[in-house]
Structures are given as C-alpha cells and as structure tokens.
Coordinates of C-alpha atoms and ligand atoms in Angstrom, one line a residue:
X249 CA 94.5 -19.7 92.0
X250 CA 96.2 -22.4 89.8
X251 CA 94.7 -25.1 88.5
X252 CA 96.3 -27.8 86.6
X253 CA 94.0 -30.2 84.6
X254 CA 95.8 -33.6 83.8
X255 CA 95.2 -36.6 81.4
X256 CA 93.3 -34.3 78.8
X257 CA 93.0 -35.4 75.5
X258 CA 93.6 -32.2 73.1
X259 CA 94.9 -32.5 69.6
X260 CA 95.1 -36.4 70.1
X261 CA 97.5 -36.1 72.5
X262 CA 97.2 -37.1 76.0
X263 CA 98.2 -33.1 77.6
X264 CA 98.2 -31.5 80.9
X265 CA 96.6 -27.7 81.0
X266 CA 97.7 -25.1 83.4
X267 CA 94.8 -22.4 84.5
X268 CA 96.0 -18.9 86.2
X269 CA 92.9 -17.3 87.2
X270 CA 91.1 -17.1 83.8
X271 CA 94.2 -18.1 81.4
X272 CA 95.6 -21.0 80.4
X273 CA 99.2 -20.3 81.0
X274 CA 100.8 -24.4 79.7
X275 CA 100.0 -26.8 77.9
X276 CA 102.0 -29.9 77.4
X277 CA 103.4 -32.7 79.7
X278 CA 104.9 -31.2 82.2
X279 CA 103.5 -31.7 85.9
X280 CA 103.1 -28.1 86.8
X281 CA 102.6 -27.4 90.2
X282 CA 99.1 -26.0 91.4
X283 CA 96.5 -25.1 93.7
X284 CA 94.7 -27.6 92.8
X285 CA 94.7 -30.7 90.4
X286 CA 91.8 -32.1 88.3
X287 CA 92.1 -35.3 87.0
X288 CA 90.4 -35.6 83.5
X289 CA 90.7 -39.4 82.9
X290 CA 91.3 -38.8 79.5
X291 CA 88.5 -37.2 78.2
X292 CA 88.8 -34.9 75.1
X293 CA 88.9 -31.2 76.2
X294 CA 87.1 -28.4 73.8
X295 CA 86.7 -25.4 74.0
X296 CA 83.2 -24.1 75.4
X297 CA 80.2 -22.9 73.3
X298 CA 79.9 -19.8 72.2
X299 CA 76.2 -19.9 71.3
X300 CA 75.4 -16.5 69.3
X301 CA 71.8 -16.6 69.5
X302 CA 70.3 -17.4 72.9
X303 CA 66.6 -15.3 73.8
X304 CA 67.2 -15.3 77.7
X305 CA 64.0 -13.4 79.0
X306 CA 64.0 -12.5 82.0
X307 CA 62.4 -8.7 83.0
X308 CA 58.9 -8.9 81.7
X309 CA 59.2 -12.2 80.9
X310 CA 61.0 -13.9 84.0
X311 CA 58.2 -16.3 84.0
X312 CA 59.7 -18.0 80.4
X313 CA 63.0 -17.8 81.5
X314 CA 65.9 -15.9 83.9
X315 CA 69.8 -15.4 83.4
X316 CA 69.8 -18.0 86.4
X317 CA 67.3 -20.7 85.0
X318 CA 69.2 -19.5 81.3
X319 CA 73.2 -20.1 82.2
X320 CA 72.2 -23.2 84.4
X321 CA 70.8 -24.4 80.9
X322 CA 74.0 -23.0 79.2
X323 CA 76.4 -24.7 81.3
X324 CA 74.2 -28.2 81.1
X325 CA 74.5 -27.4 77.3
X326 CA 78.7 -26.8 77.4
X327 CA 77.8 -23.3 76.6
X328 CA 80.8 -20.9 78.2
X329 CA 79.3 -18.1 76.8
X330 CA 75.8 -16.5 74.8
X331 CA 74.5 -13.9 73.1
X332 CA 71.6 -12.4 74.4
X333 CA 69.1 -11.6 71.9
X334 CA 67.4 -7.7 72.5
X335 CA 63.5 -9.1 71.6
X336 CA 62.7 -9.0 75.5
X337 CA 60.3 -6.8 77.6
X338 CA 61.8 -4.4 77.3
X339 CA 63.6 -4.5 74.3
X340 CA 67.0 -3.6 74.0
X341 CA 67.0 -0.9 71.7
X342 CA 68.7 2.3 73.9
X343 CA 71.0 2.7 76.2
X344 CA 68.6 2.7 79.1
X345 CA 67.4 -0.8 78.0
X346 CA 70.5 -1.7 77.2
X347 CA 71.6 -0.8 80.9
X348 CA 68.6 -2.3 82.2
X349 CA 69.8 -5.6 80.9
X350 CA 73.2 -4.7 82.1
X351 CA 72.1 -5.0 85.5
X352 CA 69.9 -8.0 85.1
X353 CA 72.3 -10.6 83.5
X354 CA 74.5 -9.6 86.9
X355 CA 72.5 -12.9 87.6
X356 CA 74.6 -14.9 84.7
X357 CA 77.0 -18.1 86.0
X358 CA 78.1 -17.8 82.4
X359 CA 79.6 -15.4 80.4
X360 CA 77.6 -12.7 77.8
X361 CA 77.2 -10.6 74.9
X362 CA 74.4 -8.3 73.9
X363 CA 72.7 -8.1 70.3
X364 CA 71.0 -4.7 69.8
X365 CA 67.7 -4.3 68.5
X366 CA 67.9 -2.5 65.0
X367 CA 64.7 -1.3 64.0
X368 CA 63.4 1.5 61.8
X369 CA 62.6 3.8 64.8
X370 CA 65.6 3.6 67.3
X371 CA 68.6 4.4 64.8
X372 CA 69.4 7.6 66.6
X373 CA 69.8 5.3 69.9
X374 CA 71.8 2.6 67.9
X375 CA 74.4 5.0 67.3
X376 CA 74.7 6.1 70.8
X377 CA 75.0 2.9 72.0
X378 CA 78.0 2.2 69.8
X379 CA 79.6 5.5 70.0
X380 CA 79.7 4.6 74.0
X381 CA 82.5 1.7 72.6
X382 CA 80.7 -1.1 74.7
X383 CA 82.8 -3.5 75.1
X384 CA 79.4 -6.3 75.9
X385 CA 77.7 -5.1 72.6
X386 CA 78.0 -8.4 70.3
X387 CA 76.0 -7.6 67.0
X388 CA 73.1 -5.7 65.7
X389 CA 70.1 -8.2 65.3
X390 CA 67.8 -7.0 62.4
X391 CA 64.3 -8.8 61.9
X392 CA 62.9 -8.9 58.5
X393 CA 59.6 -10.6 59.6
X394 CA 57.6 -10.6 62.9
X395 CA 58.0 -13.5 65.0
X396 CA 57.8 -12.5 68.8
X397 CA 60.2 -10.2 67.6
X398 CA 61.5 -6.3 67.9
X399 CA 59.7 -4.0 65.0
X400 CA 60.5 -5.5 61.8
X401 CA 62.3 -3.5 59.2
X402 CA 61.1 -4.0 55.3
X403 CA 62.5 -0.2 54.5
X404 CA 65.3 -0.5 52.0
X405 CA 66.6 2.6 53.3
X406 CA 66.7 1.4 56.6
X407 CA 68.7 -1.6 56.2
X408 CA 71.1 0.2 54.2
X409 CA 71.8 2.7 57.0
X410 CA 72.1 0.4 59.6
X411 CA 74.7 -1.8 57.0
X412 CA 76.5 1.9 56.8
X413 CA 76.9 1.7 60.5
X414 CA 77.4 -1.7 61.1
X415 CA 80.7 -0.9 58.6
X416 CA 81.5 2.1 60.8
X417 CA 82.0 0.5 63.9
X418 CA 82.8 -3.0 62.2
X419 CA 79.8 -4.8 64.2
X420 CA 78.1 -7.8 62.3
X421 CA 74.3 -7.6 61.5
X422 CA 72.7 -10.3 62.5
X423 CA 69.5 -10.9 60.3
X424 CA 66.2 -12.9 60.5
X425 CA 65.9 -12.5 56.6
X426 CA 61.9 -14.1 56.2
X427 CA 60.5 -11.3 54.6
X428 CA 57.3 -10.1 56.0
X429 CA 55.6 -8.9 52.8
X430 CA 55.8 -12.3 51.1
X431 CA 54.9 -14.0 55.2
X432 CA 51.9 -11.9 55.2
X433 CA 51.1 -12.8 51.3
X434 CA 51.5 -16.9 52.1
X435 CA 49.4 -16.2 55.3
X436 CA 46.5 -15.0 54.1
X437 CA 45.6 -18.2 52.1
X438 CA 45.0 -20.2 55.3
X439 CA 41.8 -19.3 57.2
X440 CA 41.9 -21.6 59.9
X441 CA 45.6 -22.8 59.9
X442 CA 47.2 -25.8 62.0
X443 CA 51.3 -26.8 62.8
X444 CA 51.1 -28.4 59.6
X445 CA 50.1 -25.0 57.6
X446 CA 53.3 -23.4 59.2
X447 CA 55.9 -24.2 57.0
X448 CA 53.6 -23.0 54.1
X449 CA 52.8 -19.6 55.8
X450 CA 56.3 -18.8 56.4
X451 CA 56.9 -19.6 53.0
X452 CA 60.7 -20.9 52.0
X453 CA 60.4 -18.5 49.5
X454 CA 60.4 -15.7 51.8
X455 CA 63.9 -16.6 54.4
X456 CA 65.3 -16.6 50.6
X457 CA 64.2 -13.4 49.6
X458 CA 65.3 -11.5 52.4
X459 CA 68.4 -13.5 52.4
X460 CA 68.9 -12.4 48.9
X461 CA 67.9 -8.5 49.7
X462 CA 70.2 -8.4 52.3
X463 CA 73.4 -10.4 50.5
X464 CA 72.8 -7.8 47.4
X465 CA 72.9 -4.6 49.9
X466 CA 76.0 -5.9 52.0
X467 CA 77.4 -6.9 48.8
X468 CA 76.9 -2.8 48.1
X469 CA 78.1 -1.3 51.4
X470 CA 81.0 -4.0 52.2
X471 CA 79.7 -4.6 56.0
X472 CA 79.8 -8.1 57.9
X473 CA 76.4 -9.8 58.3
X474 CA 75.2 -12.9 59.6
X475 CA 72.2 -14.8 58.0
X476 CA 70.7 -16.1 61.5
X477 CA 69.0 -19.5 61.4
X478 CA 69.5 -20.2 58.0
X479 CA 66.3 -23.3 56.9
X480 CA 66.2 -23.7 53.2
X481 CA 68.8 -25.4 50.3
X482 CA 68.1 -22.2 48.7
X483 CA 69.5 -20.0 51.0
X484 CA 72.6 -21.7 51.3
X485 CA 73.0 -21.5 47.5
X486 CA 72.9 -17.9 47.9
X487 CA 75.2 -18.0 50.8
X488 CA 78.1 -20.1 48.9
X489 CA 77.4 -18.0 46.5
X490 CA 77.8 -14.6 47.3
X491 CA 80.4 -15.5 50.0
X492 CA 83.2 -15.2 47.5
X493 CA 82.6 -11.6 47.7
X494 CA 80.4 -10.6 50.3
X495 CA 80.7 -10.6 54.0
X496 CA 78.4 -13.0 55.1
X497 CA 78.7 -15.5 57.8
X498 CA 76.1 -18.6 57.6
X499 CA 74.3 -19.8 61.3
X500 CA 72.2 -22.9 61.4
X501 CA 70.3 -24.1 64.4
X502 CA 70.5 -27.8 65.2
X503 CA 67.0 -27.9 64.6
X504 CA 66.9 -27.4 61.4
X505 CA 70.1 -29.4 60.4
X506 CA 68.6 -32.7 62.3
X507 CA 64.7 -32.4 61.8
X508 CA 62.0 -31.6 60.0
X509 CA 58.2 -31.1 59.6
X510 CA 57.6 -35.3 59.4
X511 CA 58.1 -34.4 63.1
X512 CA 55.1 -32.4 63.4
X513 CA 52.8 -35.2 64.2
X514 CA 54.4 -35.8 67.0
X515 CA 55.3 -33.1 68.7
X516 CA 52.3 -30.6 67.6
X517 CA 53.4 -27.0 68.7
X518 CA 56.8 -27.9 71.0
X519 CA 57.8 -27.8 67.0
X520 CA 56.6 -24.5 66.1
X521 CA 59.4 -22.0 65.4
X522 CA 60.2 -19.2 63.1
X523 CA 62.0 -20.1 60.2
X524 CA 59.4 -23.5 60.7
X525 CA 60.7 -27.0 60.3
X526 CA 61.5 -27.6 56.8
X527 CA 62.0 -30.7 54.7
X528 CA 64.6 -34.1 54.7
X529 CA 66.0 -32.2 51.5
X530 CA 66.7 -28.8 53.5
X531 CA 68.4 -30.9 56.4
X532 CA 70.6 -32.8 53.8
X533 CA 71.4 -29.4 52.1
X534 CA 72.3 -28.2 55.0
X535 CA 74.8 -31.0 55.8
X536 CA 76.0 -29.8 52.6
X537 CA 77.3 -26.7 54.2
X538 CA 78.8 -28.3 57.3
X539 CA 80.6 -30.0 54.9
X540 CA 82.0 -27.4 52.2
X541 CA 81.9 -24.7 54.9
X542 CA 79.4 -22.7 53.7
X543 CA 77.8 -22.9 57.6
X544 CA 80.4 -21.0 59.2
X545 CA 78.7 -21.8 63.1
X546 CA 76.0 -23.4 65.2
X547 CA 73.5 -20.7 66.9
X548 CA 70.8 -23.2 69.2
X549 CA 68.1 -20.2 69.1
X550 CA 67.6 -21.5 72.5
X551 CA 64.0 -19.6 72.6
X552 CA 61.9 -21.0 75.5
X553 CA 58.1 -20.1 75.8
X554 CA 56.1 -21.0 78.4
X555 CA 54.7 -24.9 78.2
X556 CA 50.8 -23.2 79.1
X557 CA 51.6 -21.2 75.8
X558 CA 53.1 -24.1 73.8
X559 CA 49.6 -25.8 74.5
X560 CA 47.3 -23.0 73.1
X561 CA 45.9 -23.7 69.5
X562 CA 48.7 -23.3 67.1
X563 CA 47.7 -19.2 65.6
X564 CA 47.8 -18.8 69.9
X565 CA 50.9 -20.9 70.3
X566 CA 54.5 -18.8 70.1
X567 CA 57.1 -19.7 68.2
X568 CA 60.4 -21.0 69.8
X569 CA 61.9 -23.9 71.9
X570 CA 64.7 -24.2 74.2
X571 CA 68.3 -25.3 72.7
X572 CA 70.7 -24.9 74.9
X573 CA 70.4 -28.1 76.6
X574 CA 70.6 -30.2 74.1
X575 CA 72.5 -28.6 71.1
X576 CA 76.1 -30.1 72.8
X577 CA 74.4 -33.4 72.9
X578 CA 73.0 -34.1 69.4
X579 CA 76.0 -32.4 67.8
X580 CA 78.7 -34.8 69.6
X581 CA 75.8 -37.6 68.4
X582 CA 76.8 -36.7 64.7
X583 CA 80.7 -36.6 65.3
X584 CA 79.7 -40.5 66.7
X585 CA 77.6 -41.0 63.6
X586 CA 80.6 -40.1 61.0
X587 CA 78.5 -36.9 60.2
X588 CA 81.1 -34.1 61.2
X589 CA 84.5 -34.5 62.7
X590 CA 85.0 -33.3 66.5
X591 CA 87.3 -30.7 65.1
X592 CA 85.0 -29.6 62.6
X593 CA 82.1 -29.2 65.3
X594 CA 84.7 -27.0 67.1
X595 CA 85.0 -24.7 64.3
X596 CA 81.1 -24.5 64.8
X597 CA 80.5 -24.4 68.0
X598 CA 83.1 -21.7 69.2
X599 CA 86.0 -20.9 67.0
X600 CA 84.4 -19.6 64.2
X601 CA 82.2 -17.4 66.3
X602 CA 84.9 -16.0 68.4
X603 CA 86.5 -14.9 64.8
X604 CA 83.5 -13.4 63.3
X605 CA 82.8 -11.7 66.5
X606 CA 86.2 -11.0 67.1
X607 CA 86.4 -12.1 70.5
X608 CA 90.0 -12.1 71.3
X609 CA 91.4 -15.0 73.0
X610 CA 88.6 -17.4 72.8
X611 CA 87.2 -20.0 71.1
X612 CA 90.7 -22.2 71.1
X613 CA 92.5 -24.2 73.5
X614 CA 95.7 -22.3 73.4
X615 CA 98.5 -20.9 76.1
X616 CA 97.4 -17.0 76.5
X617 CA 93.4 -18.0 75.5
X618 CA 90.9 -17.9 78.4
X619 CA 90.3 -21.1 80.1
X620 CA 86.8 -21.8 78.9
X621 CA 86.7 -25.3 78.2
X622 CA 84.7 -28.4 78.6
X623 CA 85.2 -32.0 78.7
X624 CA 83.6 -34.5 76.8
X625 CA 83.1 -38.4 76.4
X626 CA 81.9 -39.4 73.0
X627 CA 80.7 -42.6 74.5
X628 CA 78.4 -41.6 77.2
X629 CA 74.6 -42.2 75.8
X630 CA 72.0 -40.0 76.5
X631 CA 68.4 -39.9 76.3
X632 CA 66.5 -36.1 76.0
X633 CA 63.9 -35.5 78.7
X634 CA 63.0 -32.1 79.0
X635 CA 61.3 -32.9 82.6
X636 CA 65.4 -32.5 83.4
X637 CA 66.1 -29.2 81.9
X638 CA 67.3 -26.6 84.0
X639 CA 65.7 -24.1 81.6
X640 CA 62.2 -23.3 82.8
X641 CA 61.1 -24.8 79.3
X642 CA 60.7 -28.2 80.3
X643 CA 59.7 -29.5 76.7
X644 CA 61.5 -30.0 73.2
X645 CA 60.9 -31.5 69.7
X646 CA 63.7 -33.6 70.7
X647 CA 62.0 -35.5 73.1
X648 CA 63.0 -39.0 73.8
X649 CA 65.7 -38.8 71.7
X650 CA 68.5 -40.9 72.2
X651 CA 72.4 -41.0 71.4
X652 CA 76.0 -41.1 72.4
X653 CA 78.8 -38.0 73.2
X654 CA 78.1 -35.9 76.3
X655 CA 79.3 -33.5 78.9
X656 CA 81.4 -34.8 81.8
X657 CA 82.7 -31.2 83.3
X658 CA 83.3 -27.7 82.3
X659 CA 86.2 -25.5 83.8
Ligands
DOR803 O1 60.9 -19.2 66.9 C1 61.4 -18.1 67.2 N1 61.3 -17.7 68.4 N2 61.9 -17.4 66.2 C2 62.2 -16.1 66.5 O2 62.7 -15.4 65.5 C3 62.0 -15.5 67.8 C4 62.0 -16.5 68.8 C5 61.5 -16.0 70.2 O3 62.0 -15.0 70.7 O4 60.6 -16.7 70.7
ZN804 ZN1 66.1 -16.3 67.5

C-alpha cells in the first residue's frame, strides 16, 4: 500500500510525503503516484510522540485503564508510540511477567516499549531478561521512593549493580530519584495531612538528593540514566551540571513545567502526584531547561487512577493523573505563546527520545524513517474536558483549560 500525503507543511516548505507500508520512501514535490492520496491542506506534519513514561494498567488493574482505553488516549494525544511502565499487577520484573505483558499489549492500536522493574530482589531476573536481547525492552525503571510503585531501592550497592548492567547491555536507567529515607523523615511531621501538606511530605529536598546520589554513581560507572519527572530548580542545577560529564538525560512532565500547588484549591486530589506540584519558581526553572537544553524530552507520566479513588481523603487518594490526552495540546499552546519553538518541541516530544533510546529510524520526518507522523494546526483552540477522554480517567488538573494548537490526523 502507497500512500502519498500532499500539501504538508515540513521544514517550512509546502512538501508531498510518500508512505510504502511503514516507510516514508519521498519527500519533496513530486506527485508520486499511490494507492491512495491524503490531502493535508497545509497543515504542519511532525513526527508522532514518543512518550517514555506512560503507566498503562491493564491485568490487575483493567479497571484504571487497558492498552485499548490507553492507545485510544495515545493516539487522541499524537502519541505514535509509549513506554509502558513495569509498576502494574503484576509487575514486570521477570520474564514470565514480562511475557505476560507481552501478550496483553497485543490489544495496543499504537506502538510500545517496555521499562523493567529494577528492584533490590529481582536482579537475577533482570539479567535474564536482557541476556534474551529483547528487542521491546526500552529502559530499566528504578524507584528511589514508594509511590504506587515496584519495591523501592535505597541500597547503594544495589543501584550500583544495576548502573553496572545498565552499561553492559547499554540500556538507560530510568530513575524516580525522591529518596525514601528523607520522604519518610518529612512525613512523619504531619499527623493528619491534606493535598496542601503534599508538597511538604515529599519534600523538594528529597527528588534532589536522590537525583544527586544517582548523578555521583553514574558519574562512577559511566552508564546512561534518565532523571524521570524531574520537579525542582535544584535538580536541574544538578542536571546542567553534571551533564558535561555524566550520562544523564533530563524528563519533565507537562505538569510540572505548566502548574503548580496554587492549583491545589481547585482541583483537591485530581492534583496529587508523586514528585507533587511544586512552585511558580520550579515551573520558571524549568522553562529554563527547555530553553538551554538541559530538558532533553517530555514524558506525560500519563498515570490514570480510578476517579472513586481520586475522591477518597487525600492519605487514601493515589497518586497520578492521566497525560496523554492532553500533553500534545498544552505543549502546541506554548509554541502559540512564544514559549518554545515547534521545532524545539519536536526535539522534546520524539527526536530526542528516539536518540537516547536509540530507536532507529524514528523520531524524524526523513526518507528511510517510519511513517509515524501527525498533523497539526496551531490555530485550532481547544478547551480540556476530561468527560471526553478516551482514557478511562475522565478527570485532570487541567480542567477547563483553554488554548490554541491541536491534532487534525495522525498517519
Ligand atoms: O504520581 C505517580 N503515579 N507517580 C508515580 O511515581 C507512580 C504513578 C502511578 O503509577 O500511579
Ligand atoms: Zn510515573
């Protein structure tokens, strides 16, 4: 099957794109003949999300969210492609749960990757999984905390192995760097603790002491790691930092870059997550490093919870919303604002990724790359309402937000 797409905007230039099966095979002005023609009305073409941290569900926890309900979201969202994360029921932390997970994202309309559990008892397992070269296996994800999460890891020792064997088999660590001691020290000064404690309890302190405990071991072993979700201006000191000679790679979460705990009032528990809501100063810090290029790419953390949960009082209440819906939205909001240039949110949202995860042939529009592109129109305007998501989240801090930059088709 050929498709030709004509009247795309790409690289300011009004460009027709061949697509042979699952490649793009031309690009340029020539009317190539094809199966069938797609007129994009010249709309700017991008290349799909590749969202790195996505917490799909599904098993145990179908009732929160499936790899149907989850890549209908996706593809609502722009996103081409996601990494599963392995806190699920079960957790993917062997081959057998691995497989398990195998089988159930069968169910996925978009494309995958797996993250692997590394914890302090399934090493053994780790090993096997990589020594079986999978070829679906994204990243190791490492928790420093609890937060609906695999068995944290605080072990020195234990990190440093797994950093020895994510340089082995050149596989990134992704890390959830709050550090549980100094989490559990902050908590225990609030008794009877409310939305408003939560930024507190996790302390900033804490995301930048892991951060710091993990940049001085890779520093040490030389291994690619990824400091997940990154919240605080200190953090991304450290990142800028020790990136001149360490190999780290710096996510953010739209969340964090566009709001903070003022929104609490509002919005009540739909705003808990793990890192919390931070401060104006921690958004405009992080702006900082979208700008200098210290953030090297967008995760959404898309991390939907039932809305029964969301509702329970706020020590009862789980941490996470859904993301993928509206990361594509509020990002192409900021490229209207003057914020970040459309090629600059590129980087973010895909090309970056497909470098650091070394996914070959994605994450550009380029003759021999796979086909997985969207199209956009910066001046479509929006309003949020969860009531619409396709994830089976229906609720979001983002609520009644409006703006301008949307999704008109995806290949
Ligand atoms: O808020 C969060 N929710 N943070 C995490 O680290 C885990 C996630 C989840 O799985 O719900
Ligand atoms: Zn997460």
């Amino acid at each position: 099957m050929k498709k030709l797409y004509i009247n795309t905007i790409l690289n300011n230039k009004i460009q027709n794109v061949l697509v042979e099966e699952d490649i793009i095979t031309y690009i340029g002005n020539d009317f190539k003949s094809a199966d069938k023609i797609i007129d994009a009305k010249h709309s700017y073409i991008m290349p799909g999300i590749i969202d790195p941290h996505t917490h799909i569900r599904d098993m145990g926890q179908a009732d929160k969210e499936d790899w149907l309900s989850a890549s209908k979201a996706a593809m609502k969202g722009g996103v081409t492609m996601l990494f599963d994360m392995p806190n699920t029921k079960p957790p993917t932390v062997d081959l057998n749960t691995l497989n398990q997970k195998r089988k159930a994202a069968k169910k996925s309309l978009v494309k995958y990757r797996f993250n692997v559990a590394a914890t302090s008892v399934n090493y053994d397992k780790v090993v096997e999984i990589l020594q079986s070269k999978p070829d679906d296996v994204a990243a190791l994800k490492m928790f420093f905390a609890g937060s609906n999460s695999n068995e944290f890891v605080n072990d020195l020792e234990v990190i440093k192995r797994y950093f020895e064997l994510s340089l082995k088999f050149d596989i990134p660590v992704i890390i959830h760097t709050e550090w549980q001691d100094c989490v559990a020290k902050y908590s225990a000064d609030f008794s009877n603790p409310t939305i408003f404690d939560h930024n507190l309890m996790r302390h900033r302190e804490c995301a930048v002491k892991g951060t710091e405990i993990a940049l001085k071991l890779a520093g040490e072993i030389g291994n690619k790691i990824v400091n997940a979700h990154t919240s605080v201006a200190e953090e991304l000191d450290l990142i800028r930092q020790y990136k001149k000679k360490v190999n780290v790679f710096c996510e953010v979460t739209p969340h964090h870059l566009l709001i903070n705990e003022d929104i609490l009032e509002k919005v009540g528990n739909f705003g808990k997550v793990n890192p919390p809501l931070r401060t104006s100063k921690d958004n405009e810090a992080l702006w900082e490093g979208i700008n200098d290029g210290t953030v090297d790419f967008i995760g959404t953390d898309h991390a939907p919870h039932k809305i029964s949960e969301k509702l329970l009082a706020f020590d009862k209440a789980p941490s996470g919303f859904p993301g993928l819906e509206t990361n594509l939205r509020l990002m192409l909001n900021e490229v209207n604002k003057g914020n970040l240039s459309l090629k600059r949110l590129i980087e973010l949202t895909s090309t970056n990724v497909a470098r650091v995860f070394d996914l070959q042939a994605y994450g550009k529009i380029e003759k021999g790359y796979y086909a997985d592109f969207i199209f956009i129109n910066l001046d479509k305007k929006w309003e949020i309402k969860a009531a619409d998501f396709e994830s089976k989240a229906k609720y979001t801090p983002f609520e009644g937000f409006t703006g301008k930059g949307d999704l008109i088709m995806i290949n």
